[in-house]
Coordinates of C-alpha atoms and ligand atoms in Angstrom, one line a residue:
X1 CA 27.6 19.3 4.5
X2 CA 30.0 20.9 2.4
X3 CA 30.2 25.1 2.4
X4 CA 31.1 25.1 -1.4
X5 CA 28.6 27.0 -3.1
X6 CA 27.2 25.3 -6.2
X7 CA 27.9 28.8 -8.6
X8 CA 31.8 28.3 -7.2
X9 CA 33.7 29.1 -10.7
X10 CA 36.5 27.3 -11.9
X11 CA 40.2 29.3 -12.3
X12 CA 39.9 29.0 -16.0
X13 CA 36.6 31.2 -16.0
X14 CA 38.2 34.2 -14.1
X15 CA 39.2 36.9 -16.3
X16 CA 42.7 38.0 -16.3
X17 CA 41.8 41.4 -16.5
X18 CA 39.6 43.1 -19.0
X19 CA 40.7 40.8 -21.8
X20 CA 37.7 39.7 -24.0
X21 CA 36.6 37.2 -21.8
X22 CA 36.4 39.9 -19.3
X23 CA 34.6 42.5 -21.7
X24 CA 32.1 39.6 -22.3
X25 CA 31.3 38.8 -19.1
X26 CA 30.9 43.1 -18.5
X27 CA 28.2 42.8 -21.5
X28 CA 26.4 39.9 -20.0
X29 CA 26.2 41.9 -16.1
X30 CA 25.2 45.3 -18.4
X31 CA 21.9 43.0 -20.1
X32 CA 21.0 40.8 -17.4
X33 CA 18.9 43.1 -15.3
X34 CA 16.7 43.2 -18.6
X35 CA 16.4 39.7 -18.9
X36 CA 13.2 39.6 -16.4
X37 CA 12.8 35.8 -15.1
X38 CA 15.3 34.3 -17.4
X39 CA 17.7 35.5 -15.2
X40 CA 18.2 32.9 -13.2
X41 CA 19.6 30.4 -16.4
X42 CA 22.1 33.7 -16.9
X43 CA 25.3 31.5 -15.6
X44 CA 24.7 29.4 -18.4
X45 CA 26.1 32.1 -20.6
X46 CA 29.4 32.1 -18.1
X47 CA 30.8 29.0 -18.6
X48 CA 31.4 27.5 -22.1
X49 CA 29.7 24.4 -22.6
X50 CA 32.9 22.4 -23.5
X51 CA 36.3 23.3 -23.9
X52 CA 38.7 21.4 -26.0
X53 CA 42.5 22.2 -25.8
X54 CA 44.9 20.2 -28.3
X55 CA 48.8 20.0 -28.7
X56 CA 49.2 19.8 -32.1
X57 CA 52.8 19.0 -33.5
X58 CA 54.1 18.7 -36.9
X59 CA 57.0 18.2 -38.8
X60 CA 59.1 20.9 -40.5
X61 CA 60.2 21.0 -42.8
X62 CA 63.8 21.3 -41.7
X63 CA 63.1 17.9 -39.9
X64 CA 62.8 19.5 -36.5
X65 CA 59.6 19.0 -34.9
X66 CA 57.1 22.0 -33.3
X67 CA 53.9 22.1 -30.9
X68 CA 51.5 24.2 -31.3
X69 CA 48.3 25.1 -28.8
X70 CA 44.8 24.5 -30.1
X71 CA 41.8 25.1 -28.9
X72 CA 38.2 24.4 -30.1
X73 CA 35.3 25.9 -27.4
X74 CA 31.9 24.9 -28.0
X75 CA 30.2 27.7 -25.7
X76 CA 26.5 27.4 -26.4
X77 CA 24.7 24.2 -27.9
X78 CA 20.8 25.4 -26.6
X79 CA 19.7 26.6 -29.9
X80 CA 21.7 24.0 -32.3
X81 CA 25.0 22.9 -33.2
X82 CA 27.9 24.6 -32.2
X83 CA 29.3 26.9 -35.4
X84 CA 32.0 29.6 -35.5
X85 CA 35.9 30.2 -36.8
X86 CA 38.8 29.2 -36.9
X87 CA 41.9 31.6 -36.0
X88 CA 45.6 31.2 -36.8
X89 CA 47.5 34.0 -34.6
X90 CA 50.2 34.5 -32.2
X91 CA 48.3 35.7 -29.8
X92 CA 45.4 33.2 -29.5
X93 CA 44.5 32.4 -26.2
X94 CA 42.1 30.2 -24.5
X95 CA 40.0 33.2 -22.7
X96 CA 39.9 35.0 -26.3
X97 CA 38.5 32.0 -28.0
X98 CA 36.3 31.6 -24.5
X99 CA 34.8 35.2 -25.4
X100 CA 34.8 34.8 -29.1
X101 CA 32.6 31.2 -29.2
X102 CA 30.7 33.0 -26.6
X103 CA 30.0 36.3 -29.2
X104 CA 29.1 33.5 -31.7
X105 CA 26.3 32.3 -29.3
X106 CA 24.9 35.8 -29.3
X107 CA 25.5 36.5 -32.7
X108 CA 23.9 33.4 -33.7
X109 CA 20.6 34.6 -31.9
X110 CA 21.0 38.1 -32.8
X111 CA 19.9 37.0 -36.4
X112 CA 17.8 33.6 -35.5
X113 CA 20.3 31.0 -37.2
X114 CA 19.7 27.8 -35.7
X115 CA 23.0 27.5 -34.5
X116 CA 24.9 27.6 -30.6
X117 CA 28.1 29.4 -30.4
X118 CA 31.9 27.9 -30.8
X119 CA 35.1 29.1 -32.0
X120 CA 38.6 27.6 -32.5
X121 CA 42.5 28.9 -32.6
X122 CA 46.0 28.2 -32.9
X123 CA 48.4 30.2 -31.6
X124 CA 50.5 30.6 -34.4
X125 CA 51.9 33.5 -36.8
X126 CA 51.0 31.6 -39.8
X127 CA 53.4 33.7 -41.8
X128 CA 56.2 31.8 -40.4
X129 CA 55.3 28.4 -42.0
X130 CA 55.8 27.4 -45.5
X131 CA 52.6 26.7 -47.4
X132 CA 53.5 22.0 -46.2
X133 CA 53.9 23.1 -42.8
X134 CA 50.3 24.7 -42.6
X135 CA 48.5 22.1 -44.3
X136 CA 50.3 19.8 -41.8
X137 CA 49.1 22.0 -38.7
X138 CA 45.2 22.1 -40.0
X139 CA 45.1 18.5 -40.8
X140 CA 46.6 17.5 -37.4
X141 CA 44.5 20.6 -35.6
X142 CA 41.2 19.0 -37.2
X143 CA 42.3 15.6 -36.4
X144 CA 42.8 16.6 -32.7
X145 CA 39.0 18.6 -32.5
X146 CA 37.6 15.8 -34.6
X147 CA 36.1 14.3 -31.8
X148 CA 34.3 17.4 -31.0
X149 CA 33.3 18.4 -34.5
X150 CA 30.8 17.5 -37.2
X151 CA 28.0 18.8 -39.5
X152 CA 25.7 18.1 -36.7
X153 CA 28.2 19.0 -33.5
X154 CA 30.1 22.1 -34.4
X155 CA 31.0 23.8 -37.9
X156 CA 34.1 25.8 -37.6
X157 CA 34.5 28.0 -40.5
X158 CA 36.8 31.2 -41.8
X159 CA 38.1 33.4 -39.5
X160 CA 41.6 35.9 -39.1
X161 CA 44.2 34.1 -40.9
X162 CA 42.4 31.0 -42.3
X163 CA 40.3 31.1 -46.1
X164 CA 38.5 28.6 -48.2
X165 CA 41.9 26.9 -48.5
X166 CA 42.6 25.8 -45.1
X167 CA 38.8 24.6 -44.9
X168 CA 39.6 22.8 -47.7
X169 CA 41.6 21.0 -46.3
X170 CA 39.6 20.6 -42.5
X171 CA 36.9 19.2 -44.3
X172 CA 39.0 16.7 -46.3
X173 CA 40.9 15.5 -42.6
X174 CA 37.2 15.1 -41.4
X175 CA 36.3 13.3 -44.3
X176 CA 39.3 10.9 -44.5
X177 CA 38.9 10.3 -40.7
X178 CA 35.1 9.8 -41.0
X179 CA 35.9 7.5 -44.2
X180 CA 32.9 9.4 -46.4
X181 CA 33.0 12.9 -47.3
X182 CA 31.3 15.0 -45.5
X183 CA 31.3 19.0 -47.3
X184 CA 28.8 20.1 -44.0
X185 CA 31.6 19.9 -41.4
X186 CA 33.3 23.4 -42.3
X187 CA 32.0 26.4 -43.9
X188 CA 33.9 28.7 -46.2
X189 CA 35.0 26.4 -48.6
X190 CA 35.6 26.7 -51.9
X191 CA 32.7 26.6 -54.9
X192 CA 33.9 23.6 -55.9
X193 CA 34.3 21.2 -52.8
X194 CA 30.1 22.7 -52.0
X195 CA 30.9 26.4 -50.5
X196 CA 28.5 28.9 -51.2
X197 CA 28.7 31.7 -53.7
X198 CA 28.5 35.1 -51.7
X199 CA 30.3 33.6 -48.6
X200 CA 33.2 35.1 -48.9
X201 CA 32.0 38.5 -49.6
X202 CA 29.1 38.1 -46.8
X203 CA 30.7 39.5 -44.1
X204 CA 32.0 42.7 -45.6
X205 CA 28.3 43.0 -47.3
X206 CA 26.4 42.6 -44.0
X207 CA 28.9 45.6 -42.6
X208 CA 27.9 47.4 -45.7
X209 CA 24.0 46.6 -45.5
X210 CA 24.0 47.4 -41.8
X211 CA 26.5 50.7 -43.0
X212 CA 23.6 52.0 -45.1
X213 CA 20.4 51.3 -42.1
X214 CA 22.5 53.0 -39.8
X215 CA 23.5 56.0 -41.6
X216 CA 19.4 56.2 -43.1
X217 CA 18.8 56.7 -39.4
X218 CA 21.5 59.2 -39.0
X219 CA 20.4 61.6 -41.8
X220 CA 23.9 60.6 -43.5
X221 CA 24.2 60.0 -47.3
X222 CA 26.4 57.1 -48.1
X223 CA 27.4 58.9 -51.3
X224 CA 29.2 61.8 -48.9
X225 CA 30.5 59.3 -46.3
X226 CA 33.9 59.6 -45.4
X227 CA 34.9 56.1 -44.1
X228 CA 38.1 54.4 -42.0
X229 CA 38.7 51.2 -41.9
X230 CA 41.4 49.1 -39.5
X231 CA 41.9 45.5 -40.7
X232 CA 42.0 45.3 -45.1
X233 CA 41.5 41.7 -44.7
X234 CA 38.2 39.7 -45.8
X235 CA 35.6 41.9 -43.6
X236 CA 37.4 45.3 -43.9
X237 CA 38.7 45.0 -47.4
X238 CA 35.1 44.3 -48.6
X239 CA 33.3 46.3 -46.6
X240 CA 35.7 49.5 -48.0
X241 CA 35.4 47.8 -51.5
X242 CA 31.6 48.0 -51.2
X243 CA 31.3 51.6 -49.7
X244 CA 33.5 53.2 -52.2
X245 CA 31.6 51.3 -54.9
X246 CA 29.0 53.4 -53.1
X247 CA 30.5 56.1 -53.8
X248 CA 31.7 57.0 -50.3
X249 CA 35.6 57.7 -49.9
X250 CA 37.6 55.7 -47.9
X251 CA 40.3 57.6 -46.3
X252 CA 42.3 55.7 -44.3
X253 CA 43.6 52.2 -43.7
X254 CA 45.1 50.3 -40.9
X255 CA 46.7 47.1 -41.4
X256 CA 48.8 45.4 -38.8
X257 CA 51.8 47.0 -40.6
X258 CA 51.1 50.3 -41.1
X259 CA 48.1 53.1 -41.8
X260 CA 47.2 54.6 -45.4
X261 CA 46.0 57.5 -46.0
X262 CA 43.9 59.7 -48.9
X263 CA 41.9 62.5 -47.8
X264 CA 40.4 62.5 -51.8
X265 CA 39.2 58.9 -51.4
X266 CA 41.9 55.7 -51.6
X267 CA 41.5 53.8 -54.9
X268 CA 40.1 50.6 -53.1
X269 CA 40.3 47.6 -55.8
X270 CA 44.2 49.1 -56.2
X271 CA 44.8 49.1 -53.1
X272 CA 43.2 45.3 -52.8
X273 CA 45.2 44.4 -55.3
X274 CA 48.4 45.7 -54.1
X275 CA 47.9 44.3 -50.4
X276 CA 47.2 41.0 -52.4
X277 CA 50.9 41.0 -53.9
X278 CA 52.7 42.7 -51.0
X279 CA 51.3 41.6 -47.7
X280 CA 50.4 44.8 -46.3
X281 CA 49.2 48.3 -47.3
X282 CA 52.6 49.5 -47.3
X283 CA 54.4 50.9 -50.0
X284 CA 51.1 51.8 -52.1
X285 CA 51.3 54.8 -54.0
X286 CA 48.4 56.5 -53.7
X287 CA 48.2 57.5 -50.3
X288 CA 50.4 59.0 -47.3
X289 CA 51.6 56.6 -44.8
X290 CA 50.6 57.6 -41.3
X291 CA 53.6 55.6 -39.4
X292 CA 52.0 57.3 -35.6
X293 CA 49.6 54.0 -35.6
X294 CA 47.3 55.8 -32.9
X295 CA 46.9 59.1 -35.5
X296 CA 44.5 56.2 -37.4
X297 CA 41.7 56.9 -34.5
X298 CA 41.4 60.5 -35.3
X299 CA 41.2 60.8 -38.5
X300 CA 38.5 63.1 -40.3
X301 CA 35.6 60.3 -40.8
X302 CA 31.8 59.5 -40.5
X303 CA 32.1 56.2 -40.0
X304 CA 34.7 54.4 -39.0
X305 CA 35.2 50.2 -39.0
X306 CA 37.1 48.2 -37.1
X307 CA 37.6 45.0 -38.7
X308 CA 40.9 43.5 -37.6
X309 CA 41.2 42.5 -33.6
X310 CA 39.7 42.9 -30.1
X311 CA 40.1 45.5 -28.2
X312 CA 40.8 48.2 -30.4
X313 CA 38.5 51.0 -29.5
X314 CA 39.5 51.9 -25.7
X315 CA 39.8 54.5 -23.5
X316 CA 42.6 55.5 -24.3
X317 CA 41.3 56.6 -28.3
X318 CA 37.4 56.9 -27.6
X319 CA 37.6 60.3 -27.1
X320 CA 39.1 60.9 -30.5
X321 CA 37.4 59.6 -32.6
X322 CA 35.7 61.7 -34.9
X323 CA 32.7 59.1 -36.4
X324 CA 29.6 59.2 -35.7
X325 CA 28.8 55.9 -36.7
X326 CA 31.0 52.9 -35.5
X327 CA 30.1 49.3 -37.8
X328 CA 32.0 47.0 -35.8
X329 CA 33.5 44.6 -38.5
X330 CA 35.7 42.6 -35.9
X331 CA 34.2 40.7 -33.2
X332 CA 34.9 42.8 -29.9
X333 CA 36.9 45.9 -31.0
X334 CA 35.1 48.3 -28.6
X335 CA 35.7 48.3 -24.7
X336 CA 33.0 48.5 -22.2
X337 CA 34.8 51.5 -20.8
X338 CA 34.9 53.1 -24.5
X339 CA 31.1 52.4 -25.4
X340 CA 30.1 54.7 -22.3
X341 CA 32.7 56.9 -23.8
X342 CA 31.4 56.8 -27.3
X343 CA 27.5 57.0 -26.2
X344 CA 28.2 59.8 -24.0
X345 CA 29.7 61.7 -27.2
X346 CA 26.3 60.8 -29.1
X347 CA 28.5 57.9 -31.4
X348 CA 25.6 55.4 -33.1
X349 CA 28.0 51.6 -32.8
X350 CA 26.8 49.0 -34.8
X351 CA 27.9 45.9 -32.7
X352 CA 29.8 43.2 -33.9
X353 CA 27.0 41.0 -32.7
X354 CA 24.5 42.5 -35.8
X355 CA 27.4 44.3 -37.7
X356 CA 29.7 41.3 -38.6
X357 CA 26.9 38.5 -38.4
X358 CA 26.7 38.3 -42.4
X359 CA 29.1 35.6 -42.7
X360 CA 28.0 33.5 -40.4
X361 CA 24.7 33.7 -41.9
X362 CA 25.6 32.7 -45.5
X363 CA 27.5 29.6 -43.8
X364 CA 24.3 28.9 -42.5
X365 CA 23.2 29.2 -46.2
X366 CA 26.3 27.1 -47.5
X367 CA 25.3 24.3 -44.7
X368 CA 21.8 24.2 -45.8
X369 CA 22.6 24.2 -49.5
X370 CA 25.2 20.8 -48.3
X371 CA 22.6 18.9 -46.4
X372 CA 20.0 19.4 -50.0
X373 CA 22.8 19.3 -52.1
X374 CA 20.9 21.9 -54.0
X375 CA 22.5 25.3 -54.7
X376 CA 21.3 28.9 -54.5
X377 CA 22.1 31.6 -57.0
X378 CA 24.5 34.6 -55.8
X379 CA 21.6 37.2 -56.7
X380 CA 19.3 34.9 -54.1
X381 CA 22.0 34.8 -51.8
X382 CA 22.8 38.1 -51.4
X383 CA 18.9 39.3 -51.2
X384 CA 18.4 36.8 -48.2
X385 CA 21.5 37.5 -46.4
X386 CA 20.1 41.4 -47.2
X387 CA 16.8 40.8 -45.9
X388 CA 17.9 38.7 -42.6
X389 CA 21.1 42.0 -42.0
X390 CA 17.7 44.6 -42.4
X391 CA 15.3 42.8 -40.0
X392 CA 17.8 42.2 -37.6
X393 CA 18.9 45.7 -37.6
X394 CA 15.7 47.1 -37.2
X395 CA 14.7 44.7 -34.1
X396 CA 17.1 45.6 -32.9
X397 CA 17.0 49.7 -33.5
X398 CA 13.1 49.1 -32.1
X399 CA 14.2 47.5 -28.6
X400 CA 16.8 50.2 -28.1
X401 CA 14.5 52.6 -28.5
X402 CA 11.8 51.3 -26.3
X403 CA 14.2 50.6 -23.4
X404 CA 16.6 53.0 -24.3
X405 CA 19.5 51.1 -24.3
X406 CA 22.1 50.8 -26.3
X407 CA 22.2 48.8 -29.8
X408 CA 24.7 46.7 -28.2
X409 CA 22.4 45.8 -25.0
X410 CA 19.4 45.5 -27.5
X411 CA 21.1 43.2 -29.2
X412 CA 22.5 41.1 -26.5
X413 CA 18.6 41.2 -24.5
X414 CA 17.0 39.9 -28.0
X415 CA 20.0 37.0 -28.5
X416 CA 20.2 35.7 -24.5
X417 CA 16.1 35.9 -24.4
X418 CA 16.4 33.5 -27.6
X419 CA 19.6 31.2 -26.1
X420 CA 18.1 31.0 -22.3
X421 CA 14.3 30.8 -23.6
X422 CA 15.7 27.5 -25.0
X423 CA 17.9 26.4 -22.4
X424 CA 14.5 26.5 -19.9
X425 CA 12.5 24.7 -22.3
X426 CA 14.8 22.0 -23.0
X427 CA 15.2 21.7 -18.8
X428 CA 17.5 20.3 -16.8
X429 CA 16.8 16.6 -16.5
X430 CA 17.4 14.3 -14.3
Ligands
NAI501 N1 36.0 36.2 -41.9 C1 34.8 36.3 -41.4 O1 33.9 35.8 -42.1 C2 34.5 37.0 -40.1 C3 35.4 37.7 -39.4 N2 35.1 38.4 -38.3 C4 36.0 39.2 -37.6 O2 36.6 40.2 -38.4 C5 37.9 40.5 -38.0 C6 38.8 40.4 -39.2 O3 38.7 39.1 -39.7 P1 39.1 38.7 -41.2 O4 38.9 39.9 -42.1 O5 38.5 37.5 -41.6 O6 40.7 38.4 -41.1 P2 41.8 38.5 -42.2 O7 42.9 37.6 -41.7 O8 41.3 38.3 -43.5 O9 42.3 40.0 -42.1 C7 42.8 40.6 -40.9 C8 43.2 42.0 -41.2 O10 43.5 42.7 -39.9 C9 44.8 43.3 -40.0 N3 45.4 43.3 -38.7 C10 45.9 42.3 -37.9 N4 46.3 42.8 -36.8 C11 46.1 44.1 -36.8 C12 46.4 45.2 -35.9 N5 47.0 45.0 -34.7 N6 46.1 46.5 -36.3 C13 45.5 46.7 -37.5 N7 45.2 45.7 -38.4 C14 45.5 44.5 -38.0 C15 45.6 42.4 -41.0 O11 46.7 43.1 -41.5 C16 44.5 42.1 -42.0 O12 44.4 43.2 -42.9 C17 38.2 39.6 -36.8 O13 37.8 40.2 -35.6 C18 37.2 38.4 -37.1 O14 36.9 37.7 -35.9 C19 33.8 38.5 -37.9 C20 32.8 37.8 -38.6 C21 33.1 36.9 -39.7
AKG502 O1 30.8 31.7 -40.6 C1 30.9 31.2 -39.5 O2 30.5 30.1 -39.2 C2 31.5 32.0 -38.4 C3 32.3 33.2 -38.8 C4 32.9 33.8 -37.5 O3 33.9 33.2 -37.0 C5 32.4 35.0 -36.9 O4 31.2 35.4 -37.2 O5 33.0 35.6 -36.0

């Protein structure tokens, strides 16, 4: 008989560290003594259910050829198909898109879409190609997950670095490979290829909606709020856009250039506009540059969003920060090591899980809206995608406060009783 226990776990699921692979695993460890008899399916939530990595060259344009690594992990299919984004950055690695399909699984059950969890990459700066060298990357990336993906399989969808453009063209590789078109592979698209209206606002608005239940609970008036945002991309530069249209004033703003700031309130469509041209935040006029990039975490704020990259929020800033309310834009900004931190200081955090699930749940809309070939209005749109943010909130605000735990564990106990409930009713068979 062999000695090799069966829960033996392959290289490629040890963490290097506390990367974000390693942070998720910490959150499953913190919510599994909660979990009561499920428990014993928790491994499940370990291991990614399929991992997909893809060289994917292309030609420059120069003539000279380049590789680049892909990845597309299907983590969880219990609930549904798999469904989360797709990255373009330098620094994608397989663990980070490990820990950010996994995040999509919990999301996904957090708010009760019908979906498992998944999440693709390249590790590319994106700003080194001309606009024929991208298209050439995402048509061979989507050729190479093709046999992976589908409407039914796994819908990859926006995510850092990648708009309705680039799932465009995904769902047009699909669709030439498939030999029909076929709008419900990708998410995010644009109006006219049968996206959804309110999609690319969603995320931003679900920070916003969650923004306004957290700080009711708080005693804050949005009106007063003094808000910080890192990452002026689709989720932060909405989510500022809709607080100051709320009247709060947004005083600072990290990009991965630099850090704005306006203690009077920054003019937020202005400075949209200006990144829009430019790049970066850089440069605008009405504001002070902070160039010491850690100054950003201590600046004067009640609430504070982090809405560019993991890993943001450590020990290192916790104890700075002045917010007391944290609405976690970007998908595993906080450490475990800076939550204790941050609850110990008496800090409310929104996690990414609930905070940031918006988007995701207006694909779910624009895949819905595909398969009827019917289309909602924006005003419908936005009232459901209000209604599911609210209810998912307060579940979620309930739980905490019956086991008091944090928002973060509440969430995760509500999403892995949903995702392992189904993995024991569908069995293991034969
Ligand atoms: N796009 C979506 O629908 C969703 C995105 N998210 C998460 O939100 C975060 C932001 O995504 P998007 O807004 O879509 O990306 P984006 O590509 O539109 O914008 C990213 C922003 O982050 C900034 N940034 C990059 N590196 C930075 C650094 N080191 N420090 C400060 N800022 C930096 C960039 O300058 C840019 O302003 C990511 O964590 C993503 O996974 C979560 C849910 C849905
Ligand atoms: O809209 C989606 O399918 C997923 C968006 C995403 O990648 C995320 O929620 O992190």
């Amino acid at each position: 008989m062999s000695n090799v226990p069966n829960h033996e776990v392959p290289s490629y699921l040890v963490p290097h560290g506390i990367g974000p692979w390693g942070v998720y695993l910490e959150q499953i460890d913190r919510v599994t003594p909660h979990l009561g008899s499920l428990a014993r399916w928790v491994e499940t939530l370990k291991r990614p259910k399929r991992i997909l990595v893809v060289d994917v060259p292309i030609e420059r344009d120069d003539g000279t050829i380049a590789h680049f690594e892909g990845y597309r992990v299907q983590h969880n299919t219990s609930r549904g198909p798999g469904k989360g984004g797709v990255r373009f950055h330098q620094d994608v690695t397989l663990s980070e898109v490990m820990a950010l399909s996994a995040w999509m699984t919990i999301k996904n059950a957090a708010v009760n879409v019908p979906y498992g969890g998944a999440k693709g990459g390249i590790r590319v700066d994106p700003k080194t190609l001309s606009r024929g060298e991208l298209q050439r990357m995402t048509r061979r990336y989507t050729s190479e997950i093709g046999i992976i993906i589908g409407p039914n399989k796994d819908i990859p969808a926006p995510d850092v670095n990648t708009d309705s453009q680039i799932m465009a063209w995904m769902m047009d590789t699909y669709s030439m490979n498939q030999g029909s078109t076929s709008s419900g592979v990708v998410t995010g698209k644009p109006i006219s290829l049968g996206g959804s209206l309110g999609r690319h606002e969603a995320t931003g608005r679900g920070v916003f909606v969650v923004g306004c239940e957290a700080a009711a609970k708080r005693g804050m008036d949005i009106k007063d709020a003094k808000v910080a945002v890192q990452g002026f991309g689709n989720v932060g530069g909405i989510a500022a856009r809709l607080f100051a249209e709320a009247g709060s004033k947004v005083v600072a703003v990290q990009d991965h250039v630099t850090t704005v700031f306006n203690a009077g309130g920054l003019d937020v469509p202005a400075l949209q506009a200006y990144v829009a041209k430019h790049g970066s935040v850089k440069g605008f006029e009405g504001a002070d540059e902070i160039t010491d990039r850690a100054q950003f975490w201590s600046v004067d704020c009640d609430i504070l969003v982090p809405a560019a990259l993991e890993q943001q929020i450590t020990e290192a800033n916790a104890n700075h920060i002045k917010a007391k309310i944290i609405l976690e834009g970007a998908n595993g900004p906080t450490t475990p090591a800076a939550d204790d931190i941050l609850r110990d200081k008496g800090v409310l955090i929104v996690p990414d899980v609930i905070a940031n699930a918006g988007g995701v749940t207006v694909s779910y809309f624009e895949w819905v809206q595909d398969f009827s070939s019917f289309f909602w209005t924006e005003d419908e749109i936005n009232l459901r995608l209000t209604r599911i943010m609210r209810e998912a909130f307060a579940a979620v605000w309930q739980l905490a406060e019956e086991k008091s735990v944090s928002l973060r564990t509440a969430a995760f106990i509500v999403a892995c009783t949903r995702v392992l409930q189904a993995r024991e009713m569908r069995g293991l068979y034969p």
